[in-house]
mmCIF file of C-alpha atoms and ligand atoms in Angstrom:
data_model
loop_
_atom_site.group_PDB
_atom_site.id
_atom_site.type_symbol
_atom_site.label_atom_id
_atom_site.label_comp_id
_atom_site.label_asym_id
_atom_site.label_seq_id
_atom_site.Cartn_x
_atom_site.Cartn_y
_atom_site.Cartn_z
ATOM 1 C CA MET A 1304 159.003 90.415 -37.863
ATOM 2 C CA SER A 1305 160.716 88.397 -40.543
ATOM 3 C CA PRO A 1306 163.777 85.663 -40.050
ATOM 4 C CA ASP A 1307 165.890 87.858 -42.134
ATOM 5 C CA GLU A 1308 165.357 90.598 -39.574
ATOM 6 C CA LEU A 1309 166.011 88.990 -36.759
ATOM 7 C CA GLN A 1310 169.014 87.187 -37.750
ATOM 8 C CA ILE A 1311 170.436 91.041 -38.354
ATOM 9 C CA TRP A 1312 169.423 91.542 -34.853
ATOM 10 C CA LEU A 1313 171.051 88.113 -34.151
ATOM 11 C CA ASN A 1314 174.159 89.155 -35.841
ATOM 12 C CA HIS A 1315 174.449 92.388 -34.309
ATOM 13 C CA PHE A 1316 174.109 90.985 -30.405
ATOM 14 C CA GLU A 1317 176.432 88.308 -31.265
ATOM 15 C CA TYR A 1318 179.398 90.817 -32.195
ATOM 16 C CA HIS A 1319 178.632 93.159 -29.399
ATOM 17 C CA ALA A 1320 179.029 90.137 -26.804
ATOM 18 C CA GLU A 1321 182.221 89.375 -28.688
ATOM 19 C CA HIS A 1322 183.592 93.234 -28.328
ATOM 20 C CA PRO A 1323 181.768 94.578 -25.451
ATOM 21 C CA ARG A 1324 182.146 98.441 -25.354
ATOM 22 C CA SER A 1325 184.387 99.224 -22.629
ATOM 23 C CA ILE A 1326 185.593 102.899 -21.428
ATOM 24 C CA PRO A 1327 188.983 103.985 -22.435
ATOM 25 C CA ALA A 1328 191.775 103.987 -19.875
ATOM 26 C CA GLY A 1329 193.446 107.153 -19.320
ATOM 27 C CA LEU A 1330 190.368 109.415 -19.582
ATOM 28 C CA ASP A 1331 190.367 112.408 -17.205
ATOM 29 C CA ASP A 1332 188.346 110.731 -13.948
ATOM 30 C CA LEU A 1333 187.678 113.814 -11.139
ATOM 31 C CA LEU A 1334 184.471 114.099 -9.855
ATOM 32 C CA SER A 1335 184.292 117.218 -7.740
ATOM 33 C CA ALA A 1336 182.542 116.647 -4.423
ATOM 34 C CA ASP A 1337 179.814 119.233 -5.506
ATOM 35 C CA GLU A 1338 179.467 116.962 -8.116
ATOM 36 C CA ARG A 1339 179.023 113.175 -6.376
ATOM 37 C CA ALA A 1340 176.625 114.668 -4.174
ATOM 38 C CA LEU A 1341 174.598 115.831 -7.020
ATOM 39 C CA ILE A 1342 174.844 112.030 -9.028
ATOM 40 C CA ALA A 1343 175.307 109.941 -6.261
ATOM 41 C CA SER A 1344 171.602 108.596 -5.310
ATOM 42 C CA SER A 1345 170.321 109.417 -9.120
ATOM 43 C CA ILE A 1346 173.021 107.211 -10.306
ATOM 44 C CA ALA A 1347 172.697 104.464 -8.282
ATOM 45 C CA THR A 1348 169.255 104.360 -9.097
ATOM 46 C CA PHE A 1349 169.829 103.970 -12.530
ATOM 47 C CA GLN A 1350 172.825 101.312 -11.888
ATOM 48 C CA LEU A 1351 169.749 99.431 -9.884
ATOM 49 C CA GLY A 1352 167.488 99.682 -13.180
ATOM 50 C CA GLU A 1353 170.366 98.460 -15.684
ATOM 51 C CA GLN A 1354 171.073 95.395 -13.192
ATOM 52 C CA SER A 1355 168.278 92.453 -13.855
ATOM 53 C CA GLU A 1356 168.998 88.252 -14.232
ATOM 54 C CA GLY A 1357 166.207 88.802 -17.001
ATOM 55 C CA SER A 1358 164.050 85.699 -15.608
ATOM 56 C CA THR A 1359 161.117 87.125 -16.585
ATOM 57 C CA LEU A 1360 162.370 88.115 -19.976
ATOM 58 C CA THR A 1361 163.725 84.878 -20.895
ATOM 59 C CA CYS A 1362 160.189 83.267 -19.854
ATOM 60 C CA ALA A 1363 158.141 85.783 -22.038
ATOM 61 C CA ALA A 1364 160.802 85.281 -24.842
ATOM 62 C CA GLN A 1365 160.760 81.384 -24.710
ATOM 63 C CA ARG A 1366 156.757 81.137 -24.863
ATOM 64 C CA PHE A 1367 157.023 83.288 -27.721
ATOM 65 C CA ALA A 1368 159.783 81.807 -29.230
ATOM 66 C CA CYS A 1369 157.766 78.607 -29.352
ATOM 67 C CA ALA A 1370 154.309 79.524 -30.123
ATOM 68 C CA HIS A 1371 155.686 81.392 -33.261
ATOM 69 C CA ARG A 1372 158.645 79.066 -33.948
ATOM 70 C CA ILE A 1373 161.388 81.466 -33.711
ATOM 71 C CA PRO A 1374 164.099 80.036 -31.420
ATOM 72 C CA SER A 1375 166.512 82.747 -32.430
ATOM 73 C CA LEU A 1376 164.901 85.448 -30.634
ATOM 74 C CA VAL A 1377 165.567 83.713 -27.393
ATOM 75 C CA ARG A 1378 169.368 83.487 -28.121
ATOM 76 C CA ILE A 1379 168.989 87.689 -28.888
ATOM 77 C CA MET A 1380 166.990 88.570 -25.521
ATOM 78 C CA GLU A 1381 169.897 86.242 -23.661
ATOM 79 C CA LEU A 1382 172.200 88.371 -25.000
ATOM 80 C CA PHE A 1383 170.299 91.547 -24.893
ATOM 81 C CA ILE A 1384 169.928 90.620 -21.032
ATOM 82 C CA ARG A 1385 173.993 90.219 -20.944
ATOM 83 C CA GLU A 1386 174.592 93.923 -22.685
ATOM 84 C CA GLU A 1387 172.273 95.458 -20.042
ATOM 85 C CA GLN A 1388 174.752 93.424 -17.599
ATOM 86 C CA ARG A 1389 177.701 94.856 -18.878
ATOM 87 C CA HIS A 1390 175.990 98.593 -18.432
ATOM 88 C CA ALA A 1391 175.428 97.648 -14.614
ATOM 89 C CA ALA A 1392 178.744 96.680 -14.533
ATOM 90 C CA LEU A 1393 180.208 99.826 -15.866
ATOM 91 C CA LEU A 1394 178.288 101.915 -13.778
ATOM 92 C CA ARG A 1395 179.417 100.320 -10.900
ATOM 93 C CA SER A 1396 182.739 100.289 -11.813
ATOM 94 C CA PHE A 1397 182.699 103.949 -11.935
ATOM 95 C CA MET A 1398 180.904 104.187 -8.388
ATOM 96 C CA ASP A 1399 183.276 102.185 -6.451
ATOM 97 C CA ASP A 1400 186.103 104.143 -7.640
ATOM 98 C CA HIS A 1401 184.144 107.308 -6.258
ATOM 99 C CA HIS A 1402 182.956 105.531 -3.505
ATOM 100 C CA ILE A 1403 179.358 106.176 -4.455
ATOM 101 C CA PRO A 1404 177.301 103.624 -2.507
ATOM 102 C CA LEU A 1405 175.043 101.216 -4.492
ATOM 103 C CA LYS A 1406 171.620 100.786 -4.168
ATOM 104 C CA SER A 1407 169.722 97.479 -3.243
ATOM 105 C CA ARG A 1408 166.291 98.719 -3.545
ATOM 106 C CA ASP A 1409 164.548 101.532 -5.106
ATOM 107 C CA TRP A 1410 160.524 102.343 -4.945
ATOM 108 C CA THR A 1411 160.649 103.560 -9.082
ATOM 109 C CA ASP A 1412 162.749 100.259 -10.054
ATOM 110 C CA GLN A 1413 160.527 98.059 -8.160
ATOM 111 C CA LEU A 1414 157.786 99.445 -9.506
ATOM 112 C CA PHE A 1415 159.234 98.709 -13.260
ATOM 113 C CA ARG A 1416 160.177 95.232 -12.385
ATOM 114 C CA ARG A 1417 156.575 94.456 -10.987
ATOM 115 C CA ALA A 1418 154.667 96.077 -14.009
ATOM 116 C CA ARG A 1419 156.989 93.997 -16.407
ATOM 117 C CA ARG A 1420 156.064 90.602 -14.106
ATOM 118 C CA LEU A 1421 152.781 91.447 -15.202
ATOM 119 C CA ALA A 1422 151.832 89.464 -18.374
ATOM 120 C CA GLY A 1423 153.607 88.484 -21.813
ATOM 121 C CA LEU A 1424 156.286 89.722 -24.135
ATOM 122 C CA GLU A 1425 154.058 92.683 -25.379
ATOM 123 C CA LEU A 1426 153.519 94.184 -22.390
ATOM 124 C CA TYR A 1427 156.759 93.673 -20.816
ATOM 125 C CA LEU A 1428 158.349 95.346 -24.460
ATOM 126 C CA CYS A 1429 156.226 98.401 -23.533
ATOM 127 C CA VAL A 1430 157.536 98.885 -20.256
ATOM 128 C CA LEU A 1431 161.031 98.116 -20.859
ATOM 129 C CA ILE A 1432 160.836 100.345 -23.963
ATOM 130 C CA THR A 1433 159.333 103.293 -21.654
ATOM 131 C CA ALA A 1434 162.257 102.949 -19.369
ATOM 132 C CA GLU A 1435 164.954 102.705 -21.936
ATOM 133 C CA LEU A 1436 163.576 105.586 -23.925
ATOM 134 C CA ILE A 1437 163.511 107.971 -20.688
ATOM 135 C CA GLY A 1438 167.406 106.218 -19.491
ATOM 136 C CA ASN A 1439 168.548 107.700 -23.176
ATOM 137 C CA VAL A 1440 167.180 111.394 -22.111
ATOM 138 C CA TYR A 1441 168.402 111.272 -18.711
ATOM 139 C CA TYR A 1442 171.771 109.754 -19.359
ATOM 140 C CA ARG A 1443 171.786 112.750 -21.993
ATOM 141 C CA ALA A 1444 171.626 114.977 -18.921
ATOM 142 C CA LEU A 1445 173.885 113.243 -16.571
ATOM 143 C CA ALA A 1446 176.917 113.937 -19.307
ATOM 144 C CA VAL A 1447 175.802 117.339 -19.010
ATOM 145 C CA ALA A 1448 175.904 117.117 -15.527
ATOM 146 C CA THR A 1449 179.776 117.000 -14.928
ATOM 147 C CA GLY A 1450 182.952 117.635 -16.137
ATOM 148 C CA CYS A 1451 184.182 114.258 -15.416
ATOM 149 C CA GLN A 1452 185.202 112.827 -18.750
ATOM 150 C CA ARG A 1453 185.414 109.346 -17.942
ATOM 151 C CA LEU A 1454 181.618 110.100 -16.904
ATOM 152 C CA GLN A 1455 180.643 111.749 -19.936
ATOM 153 C CA VAL A 1456 182.490 108.745 -22.190
ATOM 154 C CA LEU A 1457 180.335 106.147 -19.740
ATOM 155 C CA CYS A 1458 177.139 108.166 -20.402
ATOM 156 C CA ARG A 1459 177.671 108.561 -24.495
ATOM 157 C CA THR A 1460 178.550 104.918 -24.112
ATOM 158 C CA LEU A 1461 175.331 103.674 -22.626
ATOM 159 C CA VAL A 1462 173.033 105.779 -25.148
ATOM 160 C CA ALA A 1463 175.052 104.342 -28.118
ATOM 161 C CA ASP A 1464 173.770 100.403 -26.851
ATOM 162 C CA GLU A 1465 170.757 102.099 -25.548
ATOM 163 C CA LEU A 1466 169.505 103.309 -29.096
ATOM 164 C CA VAL A 1467 170.183 100.257 -30.696
ATOM 165 C CA HIS A 1468 168.493 98.124 -27.813
ATOM 166 C CA VAL A 1469 165.181 100.703 -28.545
ATOM 167 C CA ALA A 1470 165.298 100.354 -32.147
ATOM 168 C CA PHE A 1471 165.467 96.308 -31.801
ATOM 169 C CA GLU A 1472 162.489 96.526 -29.119
ATOM 170 C CA SER A 1473 160.555 99.329 -31.262
ATOM 171 C CA GLN A 1474 160.413 97.052 -34.253
ATOM 172 C CA LEU A 1475 159.467 93.879 -32.301
ATOM 173 C CA LEU A 1476 156.501 96.016 -30.459
ATOM 174 C CA LEU A 1477 155.519 97.083 -33.928
ATOM 175 C CA ALA A 1478 155.127 94.096 -35.297
ATOM 176 C CA LEU A 1479 153.683 93.010 -32.110
ATOM 177 C CA ARG A 1480 150.887 95.692 -32.138
ATOM 178 C CA ALA A 1481 150.332 95.106 -36.396
ATOM 179 C CA ALA A 1482 148.579 91.814 -35.397
ATOM 180 C CA ARG A 1483 145.911 93.745 -33.335
ATOM 181 C CA PRO A 1484 143.269 95.660 -34.863
ATOM 182 C CA LEU A 1485 143.009 99.231 -36.255
ATOM 183 C CA GLY A 1486 141.014 100.230 -33.170
ATOM 184 C CA SER A 1487 143.077 98.122 -30.648
ATOM 185 C CA GLN A 1488 146.360 99.734 -31.870
ATOM 186 C CA PHE A 1489 145.127 103.282 -31.452
ATOM 187 C CA THR A 1490 144.009 102.610 -27.796
ATOM 188 C CA VAL A 1491 147.327 100.941 -26.915
ATOM 189 C CA ARG A 1492 149.160 103.777 -28.404
ATOM 190 C CA LEU A 1493 147.228 105.843 -26.691
ATOM 191 C CA ILE A 1494 147.796 104.175 -23.537
ATOM 192 C CA HIS A 1495 151.524 103.669 -23.864
ATOM 193 C CA ARG A 1496 152.195 107.030 -24.340
ATOM 194 C CA GLY A 1497 150.157 108.522 -21.297
ATOM 195 C CA PHE A 1498 152.092 106.148 -19.668
ATOM 196 C CA LEU A 1499 155.769 107.150 -20.873
ATOM 197 C CA ALA A 1500 154.511 110.940 -19.977
ATOM 198 C CA GLY A 1501 153.466 109.535 -16.693
ATOM 199 C CA THR A 1502 156.471 108.020 -16.144
ATOM 200 C CA ALA A 1503 159.329 110.387 -17.118
ATOM 201 C CA TRP A 1504 157.349 112.954 -15.112
ATOM 202 C CA VAL A 1505 157.921 110.721 -12.022
ATOM 203 C CA VAL A 1506 161.191 110.054 -13.273
ATOM 204 C CA TRP A 1507 161.975 114.323 -13.422
ATOM 205 C CA TRP A 1508 160.387 114.215 -10.006
ATOM 206 C CA THR A 1509 163.074 111.983 -8.239
ATOM 207 C CA HIS A 1510 166.143 112.885 -9.945
ATOM 208 C CA ARG A 1511 165.306 116.846 -10.287
ATOM 209 C CA SER A 1512 168.205 118.074 -8.390
ATOM 210 C CA LEU A 1513 170.837 116.695 -11.510
ATOM 211 C CA LEU A 1514 167.909 117.136 -14.091
ATOM 212 C CA ARG A 1515 167.654 120.785 -13.239
ATOM 213 C CA HIS A 1516 171.143 121.294 -12.837
ATOM 214 C CA SER A 1517 171.406 120.269 -16.266
ATOM 215 C CA GLY A 1518 168.538 122.485 -17.687
ATOM 216 C CA TYR A 1519 165.966 120.006 -17.964
ATOM 217 C CA ASP A 1520 162.896 121.291 -16.292
ATOM 218 C CA ALA A 1521 159.924 119.101 -15.962
ATOM 219 C CA ARG A 1522 158.232 120.270 -19.293
ATOM 220 C CA THR A 1523 161.440 119.567 -21.443
ATOM 221 C CA PHE A 1524 162.263 116.527 -19.694
ATOM 222 C CA VAL A 1525 158.692 115.015 -20.574
ATOM 223 C CA ARG A 1526 159.036 116.531 -24.343
ATOM 224 C CA LEU A 1527 162.084 115.291 -25.277
ATOM 225 C CA CYS A 1528 160.891 111.702 -23.727
ATOM 226 C CA LEU A 1529 157.847 111.969 -25.835
ATOM 227 C CA ALA A 1530 160.035 113.333 -28.710
ATOM 228 C CA GLN A 1531 161.826 109.963 -28.276
ATOM 229 C CA TYR A 1532 158.717 107.522 -27.930
ATOM 230 C CA ASP A 1533 157.571 109.284 -31.266
ATOM 231 C CA PHE A 1534 160.110 108.928 -33.149
ATOM 232 C CA TYR A 1535 160.929 105.098 -32.561
ATOM 233 C CA LEU A 1536 156.680 104.096 -32.259
ATOM 234 C CA GLU A 1537 154.350 106.398 -33.824
ATOM 235 C CA PRO A 1538 153.646 105.503 -37.716
ATOM 236 C CA ILE A 1539 156.140 107.836 -40.238
ATOM 237 C CA LYS A 1540 154.697 110.826 -41.288
ATOM 238 C CA VAL A 1541 155.925 111.961 -44.546
ATOM 239 C CA THR A 1542 155.344 115.100 -45.551
ATOM 240 C CA LEU A 1543 156.734 115.500 -49.724
ATOM 241 C CA ALA A 1544 157.655 119.226 -50.965
ATOM 242 C CA PRO A 1545 155.415 120.187 -53.596
ATOM 243 C CA THR A 1546 157.156 119.576 -56.901
ATOM 244 C CA SER A 1547 157.012 122.442 -59.439
ATOM 245 C CA VAL A 1548 155.445 121.163 -62.896
ATOM 246 C CA PRO A 1549 157.339 122.882 -65.488
HETATM 247 FE FE1 FE2 B 488 170.842 99.707 -20.502
HETATM 248 FE FE1 FE2 B 489 169.120 98.978 -22.872
#
């Protein structure tokens, strides 16, 4: 990634740190008892996932930035972590207002955290982007599961931020992968895609009541997660329409 591209990302995250997204006041905020029962445990798991001090990411980014002489990366990651913490706070505020208990641990969250600690920046980004791609599909499903306007707007707000996060992470990840030999790039892509499919299936299983209610069976959910992966991380396949020669 060039210094100019990093500067564009830095500008983006600085702007959003100064102008954090908020949920407009006055939205309809009614959550029925049935809806509450349907989403409570599920939303608490995702709230936990958004909440991180980011120390592993900060260390990995510092080491990488130092080795490649790109100090702005550390600042970008710092602002990125702050934005994730903002997501956790927005979800917590909604949960508090609806008396939905917070979770302090969840086995799927623990797995993601452990996997992220395994190695350097590239592996961390692989695990992180996997969670974010799945999160994008999940938040859309959550918005469908409720008639509560505040929760719908909250989900759309999170997705809007996450789409930018995924764009940044995928650009960085593709730049890191490009430094590998071609054969290794292919293998890494294959393993990552398989990891995403497996993780998406586990997420569907652990959140199946809500996801089924929103119309997502396992196949649809995994397919949509993989489509997100292909959109951001697979080489672009451009097909040109045949031109007629006069
Ligand atoms: Fe987030
Ligand atoms: Fe994110």
